[in-house]
Short mmCIF file of C-alpha atoms in Angstrom, two decimals:
data_model
loop_
_atom_site.label_atom_id
_atom_site.label_comp_id
_atom_site.label_asym_id
_atom_site.label_seq_id
_atom_site.Cartn_x
_atom_site.Cartn_y
_atom_site.Cartn_z
CA GLY A 1 0.00 0.00 0.00
CA ARG A 2 0.96 3.65 0.33
CA ARG A 3 3.00 3.06 3.47
CA LEU A 4 5.17 0.44 1.78
CA LEU A 5 5.52 2.66 -1.29
CA ALA A 6 6.78 5.52 0.90
CA THR A 7 9.25 3.12 2.53
CA ARG A 8 10.92 2.67 -0.85
CA HIS A 9 12.51 6.10 -0.45
CA HIS A 10 13.72 5.40 3.12
CA LEU A 11 15.20 1.91 2.93
CA ASP A 12 17.93 2.59 5.49
CA ALA A 13 15.46 3.84 8.09
CA ALA A 14 13.27 0.80 7.47
CA ARG A 15 16.32 -1.50 7.60
CA LEU A 16 15.46 -2.95 4.21
CA THR A 17 17.46 -3.69 1.10
CA GLU A 18 15.99 -2.93 -2.29
CA ALA A 19 15.54 -6.67 -2.88
CA GLY A 20 13.84 -7.08 0.49
CA TRP A 21 11.53 -4.17 -0.20
CA ARG A 22 10.60 -5.53 -3.63
CA GLU A 23 9.82 -8.93 -2.13
CA ARG A 24 7.38 -7.31 0.28
CA TRP A 25 5.92 -5.18 -2.49
CA GLU A 26 5.25 -8.17 -4.71
CA ALA A 27 3.98 -10.30 -1.83
CA GLY A 28 1.44 -7.60 -1.05
CA ARG A 29 -0.17 -8.46 -4.37
CA TRP A 30 -0.03 -12.22 -3.86
CA PHE A 31 -3.35 -12.88 -2.25
CA LEU A 32 -6.65 -14.58 -2.93
CA GLN A 33 -9.84 -13.34 -1.37
CA ALA A 34 -13.43 -14.54 -1.58
CA ASP A 35 -16.58 -13.31 0.12
CA GLY A 36 -18.75 -15.96 1.69
CA GLU A 37 -22.21 -17.07 0.62
CA SER A 38 -24.75 -18.47 3.04
CA GLY A 39 -26.23 -21.71 1.78
CA LYS A 40 -23.09 -22.79 -0.06
CA PRO A 41 -21.12 -25.76 1.34
CA TYR A 42 -19.30 -24.51 4.47
CA GLY A 43 -20.29 -20.93 3.66
CA ASN A 44 -17.94 -20.22 0.75
CA GLU A 45 -17.94 -21.66 -2.78
CA THR A 46 -14.61 -20.21 -3.97
CA ILE A 47 -12.42 -20.88 -0.92
CA ARG A 48 -13.88 -23.79 1.00
CA VAL A 49 -12.63 -24.78 4.45
CA THR A 50 -14.12 -27.88 6.02
CA PRO A 51 -14.55 -28.28 9.81
CA ASP A 52 -11.43 -30.48 9.92
CA GLY A 53 -9.31 -27.79 8.23
CA GLU A 54 -9.12 -28.98 4.61
CA VAL A 55 -8.80 -26.04 2.21
CA SER A 56 -9.90 -26.23 -1.41
CA ILE A 57 -10.09 -23.55 -4.09
CA LYS A 58 -12.54 -23.43 -6.99
CA LEU A 59 -10.33 -22.84 -10.02
CA PRO A 60 -11.47 -20.63 -12.91
CA LYS A 61 -12.02 -22.40 -16.24
CA PRO A 62 -8.62 -21.40 -17.74
CA LEU A 63 -6.92 -23.19 -14.80
CA ALA A 64 -9.31 -26.14 -14.53
CA ALA A 65 -6.66 -28.53 -15.89
CA HIS A 66 -4.67 -28.01 -12.67
CA ALA A 67 -7.49 -29.28 -10.44
CA ASN A 68 -6.59 -32.22 -8.22
CA SER A 69 -10.12 -32.87 -6.97
CA GLY A 70 -13.62 -33.10 -8.37
CA HIS A 71 -15.69 -30.23 -9.74
CA GLY A 72 -12.65 -28.18 -10.73
CA ARG A 73 -11.30 -27.76 -7.22
CA TYR A 74 -7.69 -27.70 -6.01
CA VAL A 75 -7.13 -29.08 -2.51
CA LEU A 76 -4.16 -27.62 -0.62
CA ALA A 77 -1.69 -30.02 0.98
CA ALA A 78 -1.70 -28.18 4.32
CA ARG A 79 -4.63 -27.98 6.69
CA VAL A 80 -5.56 -24.92 8.70
CA SER A 81 -6.78 -24.21 12.20
CA PHE A 82 -8.12 -21.08 13.87
CA PRO A 83 -6.86 -20.69 17.45
CA HIS A 84 -8.85 -17.47 17.86
CA ARG A 85 -12.69 -17.70 17.85
CA ALA A 86 -12.50 -21.25 16.52
CA THR A 87 -15.83 -22.23 18.06
CA GLU A 88 -17.66 -19.34 16.39
CA TRP A 89 -16.09 -20.23 13.05
CA ALA A 90 -17.01 -23.91 13.40
CA ASP A 91 -20.59 -23.04 14.34
CA ARG A 92 -20.92 -21.08 11.09
CA VAL A 93 -19.35 -23.52 8.63
CA GLU A 94 -21.25 -26.48 10.06
CA VAL A 95 -24.55 -24.82 9.09
CA ASN A 96 -23.25 -23.30 5.82
CA ARG A 97 -23.32 -19.67 6.95
CA ALA A 98 -21.21 -17.14 5.04
CA VAL A 99 -17.52 -16.86 5.90
CA ALA A 100 -15.08 -14.70 3.91
CA TYR A 101 -11.48 -15.88 3.49
CA ARG A 102 -8.22 -14.25 2.48
CA ILE A 103 -5.02 -16.15 1.64
CA HIS A 104 -1.88 -14.01 1.77
CA ARG A 105 1.87 -14.33 2.23
CA ASP A 106 3.81 -12.82 5.14
CA THR A 107 7.32 -12.15 3.85
CA VAL A 108 8.71 -11.37 7.32
CA ARG A 109 7.72 -14.78 8.69
CA GLY A 110 8.05 -16.50 5.33
CA ARG A 111 4.63 -18.11 5.67
CA TRP A 112 1.25 -18.19 3.99
CA TYR A 113 -1.78 -17.36 6.12
CA LEU A 114 -5.51 -17.84 5.74
CA THR A 115 -7.76 -15.45 7.63
CA ALA A 116 -11.50 -15.80 8.12
CA ALA A 117 -14.06 -13.05 8.66
CA TRP A 118 -17.82 -12.84 9.05
CA THR A 119 -20.51 -10.41 10.10
CA PHE A 120 -23.53 -10.77 12.33
CA PRO A 121 -26.97 -9.53 11.30
CA VAL A 122 -28.44 -6.66 13.28
CA THR A 123 -30.53 -8.07 16.10
CA ARG A 124 -34.09 -6.79 16.14
CA THR A 125 -35.35 -5.75 19.55
CA ILE A 126 -38.84 -4.97 20.79
CA PRO A 127 -39.98 -3.14 23.94
CA LEU A 128 -40.25 -5.35 27.01
CA ALA A 129 -43.96 -4.60 27.40
CA ALA A 130 -44.63 -5.76 23.84
CA ALA A 131 -42.57 -8.92 24.37
CA LEU A 132 -44.62 -9.83 27.45
CA ALA A 133 -48.03 -8.91 26.02
CA GLU A 134 -48.87 -12.53 25.18
CA GLY A 135 -47.31 -13.92 28.34
CA VAL A 136 -43.94 -15.57 28.87
CA ILE A 137 -42.37 -18.99 29.27
CA GLY A 138 -40.58 -19.24 32.61
CA VAL A 139 -37.64 -21.65 32.58
CA ASP A 140 -35.85 -23.22 35.54
CA THR A 141 -32.55 -24.98 34.73
CA ASN A 142 -31.76 -28.27 36.47
CA ALA A 143 -29.07 -30.93 36.39
CA ASP A 144 -30.92 -33.11 33.90
CA HIS A 145 -33.80 -31.06 32.49
CA LEU A 146 -35.32 -27.68 31.78
CA ALA A 147 -38.51 -27.07 33.75
CA ALA A 148 -40.82 -24.68 31.90
CA TRP A 149 -44.21 -23.15 32.65
CA ARG A 150 -46.29 -20.80 30.57
CA LEU A 151 -47.30 -17.64 32.46
CA ASP A 152 -49.93 -15.06 31.54
CA PRO A 153 -49.07 -11.31 31.37
CA HIS A 154 -49.73 -11.07 35.13
CA GLY A 155 -47.37 -13.92 36.01
CA ASN A 156 -50.05 -16.55 36.66
CA PRO A 157 -49.34 -20.13 35.51
CA ILE A 158 -51.34 -21.44 32.54
CA GLY A 159 -51.83 -25.16 32.05
CA SER A 160 -49.34 -27.73 33.28
CA PRO A 161 -45.54 -27.37 33.51
CA ARG A 162 -43.34 -29.02 30.91
CA ARG A 163 -39.98 -30.74 31.28
CA PHE A 164 -37.33 -31.04 28.59
CA PHE A 165 -34.77 -33.64 29.58
CA TYR A 166 -31.11 -33.96 28.61
CA ASP A 167 -28.24 -36.28 29.55
CA LEU A 168 -24.97 -34.56 30.44
CA SER A 169 -22.91 -37.74 30.67
CA GLY A 170 -20.49 -38.90 27.99
CA THR A 171 -18.42 -36.83 25.59
CA ALA A 172 -18.58 -33.07 25.11
CA ASP A 173 -20.16 -33.55 21.68
CA HIS A 174 -22.85 -35.76 23.22
CA ARG A 175 -23.57 -33.22 25.96
CA ASP A 176 -23.75 -30.35 23.47
CA ALA A 177 -26.15 -32.30 21.27
CA GLN A 178 -28.36 -33.12 24.26
CA VAL A 179 -28.58 -29.48 25.35
CA ARG A 180 -29.27 -28.28 21.79
CA HIS A 181 -32.04 -30.84 21.43
CA ALA A 182 -33.66 -29.79 24.70
CA LEU A 183 -33.46 -26.10 23.76
CA THR A 184 -34.94 -26.80 20.33
CA ARG A 185 -37.92 -28.58 21.90
CA LEU A 186 -38.35 -25.70 24.35
CA LEU A 187 -38.32 -23.12 21.55
CA ASN A 188 -40.77 -25.12 19.45
CA TRP A 189 -43.15 -25.36 22.39
CA ALA A 190 -42.84 -21.62 23.12
CA ARG A 191 -43.60 -20.88 19.46
CA SER A 192 -46.69 -23.09 19.56
CA CYS A 193 -47.91 -21.18 22.63
CA GLY A 194 -47.69 -17.88 20.75
CA VAL A 195 -45.44 -16.19 23.31
CA LYS A 196 -42.60 -13.89 22.27
CA ALA A 197 -40.46 -14.08 25.42
CA ILE A 198 -38.67 -16.70 27.50
CA ALA A 199 -37.45 -15.87 31.01
CA VAL A 200 -34.63 -17.99 32.46
CA GLU A 201 -33.69 -17.98 36.14
CA ASP A 202 -30.48 -16.19 37.10
CA LEU A 203 -28.45 -18.76 39.03
CA ASP A 204 -25.78 -16.21 40.01
CA PHE A 205 -22.91 -18.69 39.81
CA THR A 206 -20.41 -16.02 40.82
CA ALA A 207 -22.00 -15.76 44.25
CA GLU A 208 -22.37 -19.55 44.56
CA LYS A 209 -26.06 -19.31 45.38
CA THR A 210 -27.30 -22.17 43.25
CA ARG A 211 -29.99 -24.47 44.58
CA GLU A 212 -27.50 -27.35 44.61
CA LYS A 213 -25.31 -25.49 47.12
CA HIS A 214 -27.94 -23.71 49.20
CA GLY A 215 -30.95 -26.01 48.93
CA ARG A 216 -33.17 -27.17 51.77
CA ARG A 217 -30.74 -29.82 52.94
CA LYS A 218 -27.61 -27.68 52.82
#
């Protein structure tokens, strides 16, 4: 960019040789970038990164003869990982939400890097009074289930309480799947009730005031 161009006239101050400067200048133009597309496999058709880190590039027709995989794609030998915000990235690619990628070379470190970026849609909010106009689902979290009860706008229970069970034993993936399944059933029930709000108890873990620690028998 402009900063590197200005450095060309001050090589000594930048501690660069002309060859070193030119290498950086040319490397600055060695990059590949592709915006993501929601709905496409893993959120990007041009630069595709699978959850296990495999990177493949969709080659343009003039370069299709160089493809080493199906559908005109070139799979890189190296795999990638994202130590920063890896969970957020994985959550997006697993449901094919848009992720933009940029492949570029760092001449100082002598390495190629792949960076990922994404944006979040603006969250719509409504006034609290409007959210509670049709009542609310009150949720109590427990060791093995979510206890839920529909309440009218005045806080009075309607109908019978519901329980959405989950099993937190086993692997982390199993536990995550169990919690997601319970939450999905809770949301579906809330939607069928016509309510627009769900209220969850505040366990205040920082103060260690959970029922398990300060229950009747403690």
